[in-house]
Coordinates of C-alpha atoms in Angstrom, one line a residue:
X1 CA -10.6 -2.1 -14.2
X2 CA -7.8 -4.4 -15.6
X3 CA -8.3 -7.8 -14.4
X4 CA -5.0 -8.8 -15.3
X5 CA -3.2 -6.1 -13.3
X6 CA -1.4 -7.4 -9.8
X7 CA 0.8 -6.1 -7.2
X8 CA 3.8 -7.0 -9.1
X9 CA 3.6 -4.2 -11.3
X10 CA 4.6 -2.3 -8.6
X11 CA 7.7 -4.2 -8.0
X12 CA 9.0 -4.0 -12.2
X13 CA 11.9 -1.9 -13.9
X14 CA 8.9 -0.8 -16.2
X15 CA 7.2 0.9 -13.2
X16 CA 9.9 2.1 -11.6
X17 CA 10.9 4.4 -14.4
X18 CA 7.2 5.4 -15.0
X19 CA 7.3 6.7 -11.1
X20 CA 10.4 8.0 -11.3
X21 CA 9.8 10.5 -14.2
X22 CA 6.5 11.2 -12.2
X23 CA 8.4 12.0 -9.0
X24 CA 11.6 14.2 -11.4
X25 CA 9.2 16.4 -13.2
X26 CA 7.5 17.5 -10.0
X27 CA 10.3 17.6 -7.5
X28 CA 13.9 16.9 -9.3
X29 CA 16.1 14.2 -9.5
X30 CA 15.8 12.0 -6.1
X31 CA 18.7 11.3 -3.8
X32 CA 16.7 8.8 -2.2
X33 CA 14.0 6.9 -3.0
X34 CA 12.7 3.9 -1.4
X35 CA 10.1 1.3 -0.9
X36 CA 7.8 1.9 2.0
X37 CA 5.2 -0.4 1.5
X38 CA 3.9 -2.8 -0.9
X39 CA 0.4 -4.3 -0.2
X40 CA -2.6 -6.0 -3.2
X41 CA -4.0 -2.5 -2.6
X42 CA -1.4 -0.1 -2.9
X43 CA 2.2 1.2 -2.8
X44 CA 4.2 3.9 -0.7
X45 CA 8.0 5.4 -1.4
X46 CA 9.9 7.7 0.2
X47 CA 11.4 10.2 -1.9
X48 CA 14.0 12.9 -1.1
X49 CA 14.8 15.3 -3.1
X50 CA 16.4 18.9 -3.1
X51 CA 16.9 18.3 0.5
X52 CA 13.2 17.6 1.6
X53 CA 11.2 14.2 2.1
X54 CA 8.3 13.2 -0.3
X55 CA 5.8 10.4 -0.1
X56 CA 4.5 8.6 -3.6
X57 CA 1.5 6.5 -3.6
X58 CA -0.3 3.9 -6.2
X59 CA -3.5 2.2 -5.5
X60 CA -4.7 -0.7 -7.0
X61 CA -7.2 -0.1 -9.7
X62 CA -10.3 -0.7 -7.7
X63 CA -9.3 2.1 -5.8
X64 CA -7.9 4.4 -8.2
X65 CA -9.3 7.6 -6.6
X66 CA -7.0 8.9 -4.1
X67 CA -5.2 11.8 -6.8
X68 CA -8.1 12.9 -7.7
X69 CA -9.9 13.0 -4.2
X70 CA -6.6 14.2 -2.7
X71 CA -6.5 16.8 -5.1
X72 CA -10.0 17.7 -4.7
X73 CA -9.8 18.0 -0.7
X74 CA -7.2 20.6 -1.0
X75 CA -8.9 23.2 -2.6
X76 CA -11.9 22.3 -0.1
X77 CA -10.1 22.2 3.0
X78 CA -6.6 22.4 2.4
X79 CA -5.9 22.5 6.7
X80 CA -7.2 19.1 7.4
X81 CA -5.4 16.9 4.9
X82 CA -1.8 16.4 3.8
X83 CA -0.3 18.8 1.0
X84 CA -0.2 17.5 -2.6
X85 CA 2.8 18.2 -4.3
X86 CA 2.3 16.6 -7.6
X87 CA -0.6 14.0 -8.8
X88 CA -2.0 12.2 -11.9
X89 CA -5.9 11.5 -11.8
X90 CA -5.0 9.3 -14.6
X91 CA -3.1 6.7 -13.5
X92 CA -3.9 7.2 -9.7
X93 CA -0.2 8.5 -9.1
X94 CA 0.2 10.8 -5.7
X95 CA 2.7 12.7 -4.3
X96 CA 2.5 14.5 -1.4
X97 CA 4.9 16.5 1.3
X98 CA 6.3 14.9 4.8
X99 CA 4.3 17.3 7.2
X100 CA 5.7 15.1 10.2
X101 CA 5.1 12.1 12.2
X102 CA 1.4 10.3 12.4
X103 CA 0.0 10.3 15.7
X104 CA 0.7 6.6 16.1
X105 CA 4.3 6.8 14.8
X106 CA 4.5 9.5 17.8
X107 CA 3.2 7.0 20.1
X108 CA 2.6 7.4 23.8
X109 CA -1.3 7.0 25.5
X110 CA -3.8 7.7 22.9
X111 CA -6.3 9.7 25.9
X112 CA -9.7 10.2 25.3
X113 CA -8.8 13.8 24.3
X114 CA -6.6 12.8 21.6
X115 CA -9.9 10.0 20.0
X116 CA -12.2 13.3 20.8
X117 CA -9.6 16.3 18.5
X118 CA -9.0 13.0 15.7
X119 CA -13.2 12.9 15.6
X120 CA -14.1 16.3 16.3
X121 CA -11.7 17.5 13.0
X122 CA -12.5 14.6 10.6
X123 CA -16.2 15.8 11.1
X124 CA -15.2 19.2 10.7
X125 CA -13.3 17.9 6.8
X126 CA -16.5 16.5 6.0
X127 CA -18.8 18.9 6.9
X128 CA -16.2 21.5 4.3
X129 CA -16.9 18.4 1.9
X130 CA -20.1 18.6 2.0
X131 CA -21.4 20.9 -0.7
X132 CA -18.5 19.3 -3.5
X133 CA -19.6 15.9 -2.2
X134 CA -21.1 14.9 -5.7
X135 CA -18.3 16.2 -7.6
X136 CA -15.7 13.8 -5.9
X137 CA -16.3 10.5 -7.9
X138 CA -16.6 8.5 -5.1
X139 CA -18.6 4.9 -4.7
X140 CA -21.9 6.2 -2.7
X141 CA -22.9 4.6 -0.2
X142 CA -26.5 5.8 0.9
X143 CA -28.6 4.5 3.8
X144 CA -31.4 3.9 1.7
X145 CA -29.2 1.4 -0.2
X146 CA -28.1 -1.2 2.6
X147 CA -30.9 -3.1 2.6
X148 CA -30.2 -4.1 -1.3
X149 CA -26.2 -4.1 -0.5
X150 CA -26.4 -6.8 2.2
X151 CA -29.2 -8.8 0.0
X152 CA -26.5 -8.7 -2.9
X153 CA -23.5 -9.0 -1.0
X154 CA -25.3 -12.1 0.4
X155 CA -26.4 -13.8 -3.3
X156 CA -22.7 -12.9 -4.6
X157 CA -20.8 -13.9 -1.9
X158 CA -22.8 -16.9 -0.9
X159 CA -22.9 -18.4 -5.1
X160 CA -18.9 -18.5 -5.0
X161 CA -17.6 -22.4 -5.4
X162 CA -16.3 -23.8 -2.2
X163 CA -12.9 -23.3 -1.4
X164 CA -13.0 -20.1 -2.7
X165 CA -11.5 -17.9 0.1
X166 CA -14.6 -15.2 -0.8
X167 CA -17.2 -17.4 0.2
X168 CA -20.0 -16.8 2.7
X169 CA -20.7 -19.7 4.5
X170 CA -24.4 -20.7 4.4
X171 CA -24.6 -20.7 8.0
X172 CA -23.9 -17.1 8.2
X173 CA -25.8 -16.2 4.6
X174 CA -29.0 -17.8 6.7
X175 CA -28.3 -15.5 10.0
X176 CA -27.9 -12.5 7.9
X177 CA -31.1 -13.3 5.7
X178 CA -32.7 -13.6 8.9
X179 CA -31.5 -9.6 9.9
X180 CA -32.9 -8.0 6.7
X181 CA -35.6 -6.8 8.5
X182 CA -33.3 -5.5 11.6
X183 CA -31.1 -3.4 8.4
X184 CA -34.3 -2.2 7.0
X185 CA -34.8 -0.5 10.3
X186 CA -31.6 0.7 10.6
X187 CA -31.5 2.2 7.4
X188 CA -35.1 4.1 8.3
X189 CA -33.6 5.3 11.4
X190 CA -30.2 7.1 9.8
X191 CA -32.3 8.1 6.6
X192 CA -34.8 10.2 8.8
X193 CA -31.9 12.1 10.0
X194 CA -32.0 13.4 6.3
X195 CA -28.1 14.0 6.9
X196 CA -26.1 14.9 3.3
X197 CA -23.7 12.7 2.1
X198 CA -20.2 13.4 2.5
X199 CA -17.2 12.1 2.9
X200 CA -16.2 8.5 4.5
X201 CA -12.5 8.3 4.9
X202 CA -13.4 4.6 5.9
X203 CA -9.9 3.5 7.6
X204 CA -9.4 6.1 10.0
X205 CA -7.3 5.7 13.1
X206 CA -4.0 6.9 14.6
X207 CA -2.2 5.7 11.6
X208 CA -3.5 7.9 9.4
X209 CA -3.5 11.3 11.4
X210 CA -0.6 13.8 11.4
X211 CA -0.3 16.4 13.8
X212 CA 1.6 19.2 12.2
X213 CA 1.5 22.3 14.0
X214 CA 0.9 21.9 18.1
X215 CA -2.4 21.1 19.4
X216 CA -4.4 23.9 18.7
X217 CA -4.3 23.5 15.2
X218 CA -6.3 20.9 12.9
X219 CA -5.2 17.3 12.3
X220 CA -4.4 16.5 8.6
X221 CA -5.7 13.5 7.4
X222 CA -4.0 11.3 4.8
X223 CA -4.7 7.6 2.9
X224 CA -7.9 8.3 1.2
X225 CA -8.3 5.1 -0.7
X226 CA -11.0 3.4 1.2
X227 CA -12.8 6.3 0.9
X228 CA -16.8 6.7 0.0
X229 CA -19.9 9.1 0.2
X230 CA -22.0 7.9 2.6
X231 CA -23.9 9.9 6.0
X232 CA -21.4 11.3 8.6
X233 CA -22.1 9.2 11.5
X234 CA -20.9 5.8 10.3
X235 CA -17.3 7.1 10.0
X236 CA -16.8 7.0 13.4
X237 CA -16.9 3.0 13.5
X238 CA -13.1 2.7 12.3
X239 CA -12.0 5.4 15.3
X240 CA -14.3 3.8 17.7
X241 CA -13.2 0.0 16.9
X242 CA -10.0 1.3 17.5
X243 CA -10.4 3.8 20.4
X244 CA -12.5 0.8 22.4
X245 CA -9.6 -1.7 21.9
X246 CA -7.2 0.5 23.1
X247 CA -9.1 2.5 26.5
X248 CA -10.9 -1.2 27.3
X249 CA -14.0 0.6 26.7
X250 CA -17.3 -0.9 26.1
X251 CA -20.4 0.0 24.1
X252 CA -22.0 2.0 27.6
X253 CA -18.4 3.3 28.5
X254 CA -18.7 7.2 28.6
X255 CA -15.3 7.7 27.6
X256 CA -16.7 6.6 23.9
X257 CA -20.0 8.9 24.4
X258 CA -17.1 11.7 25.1
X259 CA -15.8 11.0 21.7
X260 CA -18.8 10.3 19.7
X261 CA -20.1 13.4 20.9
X262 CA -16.9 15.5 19.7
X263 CA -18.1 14.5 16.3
X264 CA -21.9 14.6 16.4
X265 CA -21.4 18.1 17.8
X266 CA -20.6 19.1 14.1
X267 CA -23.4 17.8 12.4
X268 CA -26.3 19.5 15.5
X269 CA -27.1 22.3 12.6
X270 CA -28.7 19.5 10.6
X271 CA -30.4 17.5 13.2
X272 CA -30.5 17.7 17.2
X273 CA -28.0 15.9 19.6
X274 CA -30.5 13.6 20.6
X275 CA -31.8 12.4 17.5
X276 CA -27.8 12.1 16.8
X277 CA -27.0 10.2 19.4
X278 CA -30.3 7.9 19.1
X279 CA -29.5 6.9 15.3
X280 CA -25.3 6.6 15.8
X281 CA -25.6 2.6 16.8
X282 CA -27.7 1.9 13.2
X283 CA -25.8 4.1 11.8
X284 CA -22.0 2.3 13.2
X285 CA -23.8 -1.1 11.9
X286 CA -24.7 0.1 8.3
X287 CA -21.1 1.9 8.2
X288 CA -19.8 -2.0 8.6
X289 CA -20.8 -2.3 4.4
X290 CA -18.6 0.5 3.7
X291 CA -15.6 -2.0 4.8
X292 CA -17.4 -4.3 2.6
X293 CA -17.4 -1.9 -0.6
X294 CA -13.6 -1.1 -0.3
X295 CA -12.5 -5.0 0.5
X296 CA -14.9 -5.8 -2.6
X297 CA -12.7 -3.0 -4.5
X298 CA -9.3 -4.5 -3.8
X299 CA -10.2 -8.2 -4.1
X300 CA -11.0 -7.7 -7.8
X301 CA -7.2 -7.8 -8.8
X302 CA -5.8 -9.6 -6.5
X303 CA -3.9 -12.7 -7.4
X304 CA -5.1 -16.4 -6.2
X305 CA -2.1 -16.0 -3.7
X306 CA -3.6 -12.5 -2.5
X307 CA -6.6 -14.0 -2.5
X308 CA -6.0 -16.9 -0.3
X309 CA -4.5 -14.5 2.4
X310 CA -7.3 -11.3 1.8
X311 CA -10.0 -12.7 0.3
X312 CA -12.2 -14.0 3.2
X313 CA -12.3 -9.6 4.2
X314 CA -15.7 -8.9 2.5
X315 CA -17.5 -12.0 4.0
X316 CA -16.0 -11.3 7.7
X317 CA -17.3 -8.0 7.3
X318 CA -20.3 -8.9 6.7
X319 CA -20.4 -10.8 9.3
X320 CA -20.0 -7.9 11.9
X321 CA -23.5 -7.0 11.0
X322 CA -24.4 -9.9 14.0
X323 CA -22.0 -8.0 16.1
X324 CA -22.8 -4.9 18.5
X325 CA -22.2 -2.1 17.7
X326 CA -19.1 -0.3 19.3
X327 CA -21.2 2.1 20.9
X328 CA -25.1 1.6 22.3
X329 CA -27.5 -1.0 21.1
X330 CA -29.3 -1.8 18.4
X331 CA -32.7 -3.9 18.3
X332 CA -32.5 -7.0 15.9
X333 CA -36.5 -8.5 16.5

C-alpha cells in the first residue's frame, strides 16, 4: 500500500492521461468523458465512445481488487455481474459496459419481491463462486476468526491518541470486551454450519443492482470493492439493513423472513432450512466486521481531512455488534 497516495491523484493531469490511454486502447478515442464520482475510496467516469456508454473505475489502494475480481467473476458467472470491457489488475483500472439503469436509479416501490429476486440471485453468484473462491485474492473473513478480529479491532482502535477521529471510546471498548463471550458463540453457531467460503459483495443494495433484460432474467451485480470471502449468510445484512428501512419492517416482520429465505434457499444442499434460519441472526452480527475490514481498508490512505469526515466508520461499526440484528435475536449472556 502507498501511504502517501490520496484522492487527489484522481483529480491530476498526470492521471487523467494515464486513464485516458487506458480507456483509447480498449474502446477508441472518447467523445465524452466525465467525472461521475470521486470519493477517498474510489473514482467513476463516464466514457462514450464509438457511440456507446462506458464506465471507468479506480479504487483506492486498500481496495485494489475490483479488476481482478471483476475479471474473475466473468468467466464464473458471466450473467450475474456487469460486462468487463477492458481492465488492469495492476493498477486496479476497470472498465466496464452501460447494461442500463440500477434498480434504484429506476426508482419506484422496492416490494418485497424485488429484496427477494436481488437476494435469491446474489446467493445464486456466490454459490457459482464457490469452488474459485480461493483463487480470487480476497481479504478472508472466516467465522472462526471473529472472536480474534473484534479482540484486535478493540486493542487497535482503542490505543489511538484522543482526538483521533479512529478512536474507540473506552466506554464502548469495555461493552464490547464484555460480548467476547456472546461472539465466541456466534462464531460456533455459523462455523457448525460448515458452509464454504465465498463471496461477500459487502455493500449490496439497490444501488448496486442492474436489471438488464426483464424480470425473468438474473440481476447483474456491480461495485465489488468492499468485497471479501467470508460464509454466505452474513451478506444479507447490507440488503436487510436496507430492505428494513425502507418496508418499516422489524427483526419478527415476515416480509424479512420472505426475503432471507429467497437466499437461504440456495445454500439448503449444504445444510437444512432450519439450521439456516437458526444461525442467520449470529451470522448478520459477525457479517457487521466485514464493514469493519473494508472501512479499515480505505482509512489507511486517507488524508487527515478524509479522516476527520470517515474515520470514525470502523469504530461505529463495531459498535453495531451491541445492536440487534436486522432479523431474529441473538443471545448476549
Amino acid at each position: 500500500m502507498t501511504l502517501t497516495w490520496t484522492s487527489d491523484v484522481w483529480r491530476s493531469e498526470a492521471f487523467d492521461a494515464e486513464l485516458r490511454s487506458f480507456v483509447t486502447s480498449a474502446v477508441g478515442e472518447p467523445d465524452v468523458f466525465e467525472t461521475v464520482k470521486v470519493r477517498p475510496w474510489s473514482a467513476v467516469w463516464r466514457v462514450r465512445a464509438g457511440g456507446q456508454v462506458y464506465f471507468a473505475k479506480q479504487n483506492c489502494p486498500g481496495q485494489a481488487h475490483e479488476a481482478r475480481l471483476l475479471s474473475a467473476l466473468v468467466k464464473i458467472a458471466p450473467e450475474y455481474v456487469v460486462p468487463v470491457v477492458a481492465a488492469d489488475p495492476d493498477r486496479d483500472l476497470l472498465l466496464t459496459a452501460d447494461v442500463g439503469r440500477t434498480l434504484y436509479e429506476i426508482g419506484g416501490d422496492r416490494d418485497v419481491d424485488t429484496w427477494c429476486r436481488i437476494v435469491s440471485d446474489a446467493a445464486q453468484l456466490q454459490l457459482a463462486v464457490v469452488p474459485h473462491a480461493d483463487d480470487l485474492g480476497l481479504t478472508e473473513m472466516s467465522p472462526e476468526c471473529a472472536t480474534m478480529y473484534v479482540g484486535d479491532a478493540i486493542g487497535r482502535l482503542g490505543a489511538l491518541p484522543e482526538g483521533d477521529p479512529r478512536r474507540l471510546s473506552e466506554d464502548l471498548a469495555e461493552q464490547l470486551r464484555t460480548l467476547l463471550p456472546a461472539i465466541e458463540r456466534w462464531t460456533d453457531q455459523v462455523a457448525e454450519l460448515d458452509l464454504p467460503l465465498t463471496l461477500n459483495h459487502n455493500d449490496l443494495h439497490e444501488a448496486n443492482v442492474v436489471a438488464t433484460n426483464g424480470p425473468d432474467a438474473s440481476l447483474r451485480f456491480f461495485d465489488f470493492g468492499d468485497a471479501v470471502l467470508a460464509e454466505p449468510l452474513g451478506s444479507l445484512l447490507v440488503p436487510l439493513n436496507v430492505s428494513s428501512d425502507e418496508l418499516e419492517a422489524g427483526p419478527d416482520d415476515l416480509r424479512l423472513r420472505r426475503i432471507t429465505d429467497a437466499a437461504l434457499e440456495v445454500w439448503t444442499d449444504y445444510a437444512p432450512a432450519r439450521a439456516l434460519r437458526a444461525a442467520l441472526p449470529a451470522a448478520l452480527q459477525l457479517a457487521r466486521l466485514a464493514r469493519v475490514e473494508s472501512w479499515r481498508r480505505c482509512l489507511g490512505t486517507m488524508t487527515a481531512e478524509e479522516r476527520a469526515e470517515f474515520g470514525s466508520a470502523p469504530a461505529r461499526w463495531l459498535g453495531t455488534l451491541l445492536n440487534d440484528p436486522p432479523v431474529g435475536h441473538v443471545a448476549r449472556m
